[in-house]
XYZ file of C-alpha atoms in Angstrom:
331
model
C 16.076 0.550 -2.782
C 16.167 4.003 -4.367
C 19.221 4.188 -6.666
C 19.300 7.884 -7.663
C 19.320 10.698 -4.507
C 18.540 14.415 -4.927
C 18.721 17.879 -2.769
C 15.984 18.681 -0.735
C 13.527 21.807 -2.423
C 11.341 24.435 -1.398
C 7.628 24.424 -1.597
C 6.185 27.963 -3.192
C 2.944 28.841 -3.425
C 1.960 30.678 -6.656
C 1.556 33.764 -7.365
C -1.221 35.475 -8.448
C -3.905 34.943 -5.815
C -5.130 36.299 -2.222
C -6.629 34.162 0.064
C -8.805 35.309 3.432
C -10.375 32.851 5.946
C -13.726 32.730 7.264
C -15.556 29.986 9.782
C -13.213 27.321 8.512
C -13.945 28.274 4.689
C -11.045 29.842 2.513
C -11.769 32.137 -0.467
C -9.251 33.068 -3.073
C -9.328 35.826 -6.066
C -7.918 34.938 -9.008
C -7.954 37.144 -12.077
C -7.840 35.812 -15.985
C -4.966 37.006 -17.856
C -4.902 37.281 -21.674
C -3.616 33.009 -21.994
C -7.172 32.026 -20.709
C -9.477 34.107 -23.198
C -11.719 31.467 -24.499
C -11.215 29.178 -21.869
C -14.083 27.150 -20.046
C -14.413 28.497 -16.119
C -13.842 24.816 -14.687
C -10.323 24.535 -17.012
C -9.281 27.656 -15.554
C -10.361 27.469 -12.197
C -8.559 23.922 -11.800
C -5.700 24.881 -13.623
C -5.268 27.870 -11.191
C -6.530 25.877 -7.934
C -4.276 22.562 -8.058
C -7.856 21.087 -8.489
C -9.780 18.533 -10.136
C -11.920 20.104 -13.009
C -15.220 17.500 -11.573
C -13.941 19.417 -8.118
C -14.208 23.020 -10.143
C -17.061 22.112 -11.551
C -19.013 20.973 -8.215
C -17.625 24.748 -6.818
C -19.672 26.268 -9.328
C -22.639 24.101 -9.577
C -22.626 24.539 -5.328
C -22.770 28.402 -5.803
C -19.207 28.972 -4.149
C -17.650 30.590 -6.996
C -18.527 34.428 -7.436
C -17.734 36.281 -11.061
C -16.673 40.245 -10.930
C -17.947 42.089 -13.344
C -21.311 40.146 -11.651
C -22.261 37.382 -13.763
C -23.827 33.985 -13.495
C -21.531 31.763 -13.239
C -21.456 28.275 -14.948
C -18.977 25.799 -15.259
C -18.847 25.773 -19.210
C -18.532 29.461 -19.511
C -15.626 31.047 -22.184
C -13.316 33.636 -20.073
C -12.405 37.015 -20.974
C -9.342 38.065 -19.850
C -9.561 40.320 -16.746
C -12.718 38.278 -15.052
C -12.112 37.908 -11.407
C -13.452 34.612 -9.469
C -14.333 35.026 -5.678
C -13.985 31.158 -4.867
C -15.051 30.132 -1.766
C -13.419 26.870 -0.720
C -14.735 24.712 1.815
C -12.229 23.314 4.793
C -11.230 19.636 3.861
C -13.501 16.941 4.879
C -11.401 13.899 6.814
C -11.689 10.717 4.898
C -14.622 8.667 7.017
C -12.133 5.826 7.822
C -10.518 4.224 10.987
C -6.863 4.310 10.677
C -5.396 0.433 10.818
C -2.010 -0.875 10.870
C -1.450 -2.599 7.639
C 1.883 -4.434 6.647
C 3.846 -3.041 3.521
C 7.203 -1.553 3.376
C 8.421 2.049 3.328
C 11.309 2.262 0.540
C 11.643 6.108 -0.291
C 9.812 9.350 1.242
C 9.670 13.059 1.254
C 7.056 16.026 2.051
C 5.815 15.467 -1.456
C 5.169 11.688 -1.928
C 5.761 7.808 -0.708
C 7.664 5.064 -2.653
C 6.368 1.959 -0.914
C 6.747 -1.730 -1.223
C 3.087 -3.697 -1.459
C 2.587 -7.071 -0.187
C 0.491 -9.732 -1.961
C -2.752 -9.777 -0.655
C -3.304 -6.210 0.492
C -5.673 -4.634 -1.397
C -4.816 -0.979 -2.561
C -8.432 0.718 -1.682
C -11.849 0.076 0.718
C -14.185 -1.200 -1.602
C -17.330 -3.708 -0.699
C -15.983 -6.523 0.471
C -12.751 -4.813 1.328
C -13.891 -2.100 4.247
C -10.581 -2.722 6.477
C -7.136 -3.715 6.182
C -6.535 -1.917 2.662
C -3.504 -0.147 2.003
C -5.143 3.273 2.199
C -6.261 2.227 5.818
C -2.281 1.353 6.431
C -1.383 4.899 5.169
C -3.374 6.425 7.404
C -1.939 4.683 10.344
C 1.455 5.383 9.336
C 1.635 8.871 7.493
C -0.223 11.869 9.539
C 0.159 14.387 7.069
C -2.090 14.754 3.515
C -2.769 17.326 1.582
C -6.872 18.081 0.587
C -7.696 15.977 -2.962
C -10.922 17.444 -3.968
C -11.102 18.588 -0.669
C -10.633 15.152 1.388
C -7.246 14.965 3.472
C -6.230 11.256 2.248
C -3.845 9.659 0.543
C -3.123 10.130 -2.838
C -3.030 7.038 -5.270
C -1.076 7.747 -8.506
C -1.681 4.183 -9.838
C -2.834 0.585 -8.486
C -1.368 -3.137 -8.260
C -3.878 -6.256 -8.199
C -4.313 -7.135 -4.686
C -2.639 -10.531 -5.243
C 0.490 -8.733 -7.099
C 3.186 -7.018 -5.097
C 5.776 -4.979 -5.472
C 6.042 -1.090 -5.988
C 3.838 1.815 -5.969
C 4.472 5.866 -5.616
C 1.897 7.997 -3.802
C 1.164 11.699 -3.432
C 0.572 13.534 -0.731
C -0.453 16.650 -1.960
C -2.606 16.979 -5.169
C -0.083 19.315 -7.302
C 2.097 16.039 -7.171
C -0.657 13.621 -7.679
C -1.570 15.550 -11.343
C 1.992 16.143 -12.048
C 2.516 11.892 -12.045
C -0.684 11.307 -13.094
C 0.527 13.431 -16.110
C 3.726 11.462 -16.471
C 1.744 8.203 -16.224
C -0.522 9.295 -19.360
C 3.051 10.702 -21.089
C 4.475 7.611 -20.566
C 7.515 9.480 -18.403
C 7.055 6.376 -15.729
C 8.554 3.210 -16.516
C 7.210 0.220 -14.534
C 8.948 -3.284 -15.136
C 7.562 -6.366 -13.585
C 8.763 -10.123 -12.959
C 6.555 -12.656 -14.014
C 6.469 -16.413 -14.109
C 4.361 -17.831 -16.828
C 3.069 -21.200 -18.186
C 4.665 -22.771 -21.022
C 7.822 -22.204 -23.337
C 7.656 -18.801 -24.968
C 9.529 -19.212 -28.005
C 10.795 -15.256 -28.685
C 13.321 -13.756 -26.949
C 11.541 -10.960 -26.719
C 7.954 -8.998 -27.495
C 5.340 -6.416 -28.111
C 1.816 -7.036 -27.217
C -0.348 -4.348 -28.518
C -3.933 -5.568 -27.839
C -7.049 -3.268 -26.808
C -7.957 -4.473 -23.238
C -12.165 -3.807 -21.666
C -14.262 -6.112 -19.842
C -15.348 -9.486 -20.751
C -18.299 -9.666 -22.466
C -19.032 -13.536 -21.359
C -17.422 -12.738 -17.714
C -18.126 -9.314 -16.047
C -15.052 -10.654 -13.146
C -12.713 -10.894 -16.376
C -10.930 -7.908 -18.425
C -10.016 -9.440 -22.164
C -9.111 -8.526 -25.184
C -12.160 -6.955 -26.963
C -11.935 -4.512 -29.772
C -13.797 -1.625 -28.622
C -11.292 -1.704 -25.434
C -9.074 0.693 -24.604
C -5.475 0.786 -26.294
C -2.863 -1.250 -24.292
C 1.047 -2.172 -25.081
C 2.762 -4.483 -23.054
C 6.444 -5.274 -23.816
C 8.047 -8.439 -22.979
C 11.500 -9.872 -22.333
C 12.237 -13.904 -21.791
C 14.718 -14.321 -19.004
C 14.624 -18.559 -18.893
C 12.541 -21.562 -20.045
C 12.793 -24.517 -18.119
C 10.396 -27.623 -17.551
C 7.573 -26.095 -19.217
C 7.625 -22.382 -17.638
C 8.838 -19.268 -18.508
C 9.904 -16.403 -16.191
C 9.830 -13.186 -18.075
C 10.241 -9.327 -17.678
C 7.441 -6.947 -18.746
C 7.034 -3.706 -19.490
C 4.422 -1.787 -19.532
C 3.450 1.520 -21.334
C -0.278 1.444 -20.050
C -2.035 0.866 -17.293
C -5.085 -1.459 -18.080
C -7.173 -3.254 -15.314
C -5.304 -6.552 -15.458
C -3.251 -5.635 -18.633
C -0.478 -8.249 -18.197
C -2.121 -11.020 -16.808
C -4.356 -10.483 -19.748
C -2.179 -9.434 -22.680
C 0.290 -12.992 -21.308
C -2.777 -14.843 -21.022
C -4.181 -13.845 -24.747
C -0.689 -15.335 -25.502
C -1.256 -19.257 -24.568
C 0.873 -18.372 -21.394
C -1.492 -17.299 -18.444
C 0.456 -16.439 -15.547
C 1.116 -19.182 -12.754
C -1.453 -18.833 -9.713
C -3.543 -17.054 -11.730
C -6.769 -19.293 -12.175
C -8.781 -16.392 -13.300
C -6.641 -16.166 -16.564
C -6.230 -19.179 -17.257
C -3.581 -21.058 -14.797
C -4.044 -24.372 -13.392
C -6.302 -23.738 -10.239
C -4.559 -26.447 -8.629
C -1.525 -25.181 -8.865
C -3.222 -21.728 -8.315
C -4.876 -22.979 -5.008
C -1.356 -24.350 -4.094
C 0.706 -21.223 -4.967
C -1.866 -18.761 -2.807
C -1.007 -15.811 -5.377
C -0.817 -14.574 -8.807
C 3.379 -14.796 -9.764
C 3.291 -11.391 -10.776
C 6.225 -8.672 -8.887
C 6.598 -4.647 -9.511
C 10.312 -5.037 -9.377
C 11.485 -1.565 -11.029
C 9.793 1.931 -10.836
C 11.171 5.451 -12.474
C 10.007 8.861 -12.335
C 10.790 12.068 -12.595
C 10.558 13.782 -9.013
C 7.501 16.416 -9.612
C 9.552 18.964 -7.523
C 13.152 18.500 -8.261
C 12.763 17.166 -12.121
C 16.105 14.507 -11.367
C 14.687 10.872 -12.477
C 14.032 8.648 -9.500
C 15.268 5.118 -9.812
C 13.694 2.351 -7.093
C 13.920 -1.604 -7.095
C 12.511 -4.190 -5.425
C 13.784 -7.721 -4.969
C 11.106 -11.101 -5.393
C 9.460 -11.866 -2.228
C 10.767 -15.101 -0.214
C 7.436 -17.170 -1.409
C 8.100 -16.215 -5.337
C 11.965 -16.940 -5.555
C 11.177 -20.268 -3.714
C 8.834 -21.148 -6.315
C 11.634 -21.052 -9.089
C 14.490 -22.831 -6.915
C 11.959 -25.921 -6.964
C 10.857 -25.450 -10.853
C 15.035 -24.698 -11.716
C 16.059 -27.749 -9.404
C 13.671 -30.123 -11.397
C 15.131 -31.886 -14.336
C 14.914 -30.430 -18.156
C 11.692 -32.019 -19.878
């Protein structure tokens, strides 16, 4: 459900640059003004590009980039201003997987990006062990048109859910969008809020976990909360105790590898279904996921600038789960 609607806008290219084609390859010439001197060639080149600075630098290393005055050109390289770069860009490769129809539910879209609605159990992207039925093999199915990131037409993922947590997730289809929410992501612009169902009574109202989160040292399967990790805030509102659980709303301001089921777990109060933290693995078995629901998701539209507003109601399997714990008498 999208709560806030905007005007359609115009896509522009930029300014500043002339493209010609040749045998499927495009080359562009761009010229430094006097706000790169000093700059590296990759910043600028990615910066100017919509592209990756490990894609800029690969351009280089790969010989497609050509300096005027003639100079050897190297990634690392400090720009003067009026250097030209000849880049020669590549035509985008197609991503080497087999389009499959994969459930998950279409709440908002545009030309720019996709506001979906993940199930539990789909996993977000092919990895071993996970070569079909991901949700970037479902996106493919559904959505025929991607823009090139680092010159592969696929979808692009702004951020991830556990495969066993549902709920919502934004993607991009062109890479200009992808770095402009990637960017709000590290500004903390986006505001995710989740629904969780824990173990135990937690006693305050309300919270702050700020805990560095990296892998386990005893368990390389396990994140935890190790000091050398990276930083990681999770913010936490009690919505009911009853009969020894507690169903709770998080916030977070970070995006860890398992940050709340780890931060809630470091806690005393591991999440229900979630054996790996923690839960009772009979009750884990029983429940068949980790309670754990993207319910609330807010951005700023990279086009438009107007905040985006998009909710997403418990699945069927989690709101049964606390009718039976709410219809069982007070311990």
């Amino acid at each position: 459900m999208m709560e806030d609607l905007f005007p359609a806008a115009s896509s522009l290219p930029e300014d500043g640059g002339e493209f010609s084609e040749s045998a499927g390859n495009v080359t562009e010439t761009i010229t430094a003004g006097e706000e790169y001197r000093g700059i590296r060639l990759d910043v600028f080149l990615s910066s100017r590009l919509g592209i990756t600075r490990n894609f800029a630098r690969k351009l280089v290393e790969d010989g497609n980039v050509r300096l005027l005055p003639e100079k050897k050109a190297k990634p690392g390289m400090k720009l003067v201003p009026g250097i030209t770069a000849e880049v020669t860009l590549p035509p985008p490769e197609s991503l080497d997987l087999e389009p499959e129809e994969v459930p998950f539910d279409v709440v908002y879209e545009d030309q720019w990006l996709i506001v979906i609605d993940k199930p539990s159990g789909v996993v977000v992207h092919p990895a071993p062990g996970n070569r079909h039925g991901t949700l970037v093999h479902g996106l493919l199915h559904r959505f025929r048109h991607f823009g090139s990131f680092n010159n592969v037409l696929r979808p692009g993922i702004v951020h991830r859910l556990d495969a066993s947590t549902s709920g919502l997730l934004v993607v991009a289809r062109e890479q200009e969008i992808l770095e402009n929410l990637q960017t709000q992501f590290r500004l903390r612009e986006v505001r995710k809020q989740y629904l969780t169902l824990v173990h135990g009574r937690v006693k305050t109202p309300s919270g702050r976990i700020e805990a560095p989160i990296g892998r386990s040292p005893s368990n390389r399967l396990r994140m935890a909360v190790v000091e050398d990790g990276k930083p990681a805030l999770t913010e936490f509102r009690r919505l009911w105790v009853h009969n020894g659980f507690s169903f709770l709303e998080c916030i977070i301001a970070t995006g860890r590898t398992h940050q709340i089921r780890v931060h809630l777990s470091s806690m005393g109060h591991p999440i229900v279904g979630d054996a790996l933290y923690g839960a009772d693995k009979k009750q884990a078995a029983s429940a068949g996921r980790v309670f754990l629901h993207s319910w609330k998701l807010s951005f700023l539209h990279p086009k438009t600038g107007n905040r985006l507003y998009f909710r997403s109601c418990l699945p069927a399997a989690l709101t049964g789960q606390l009718r039976e714990i709410l219809s069982t008498c007070q311990d």
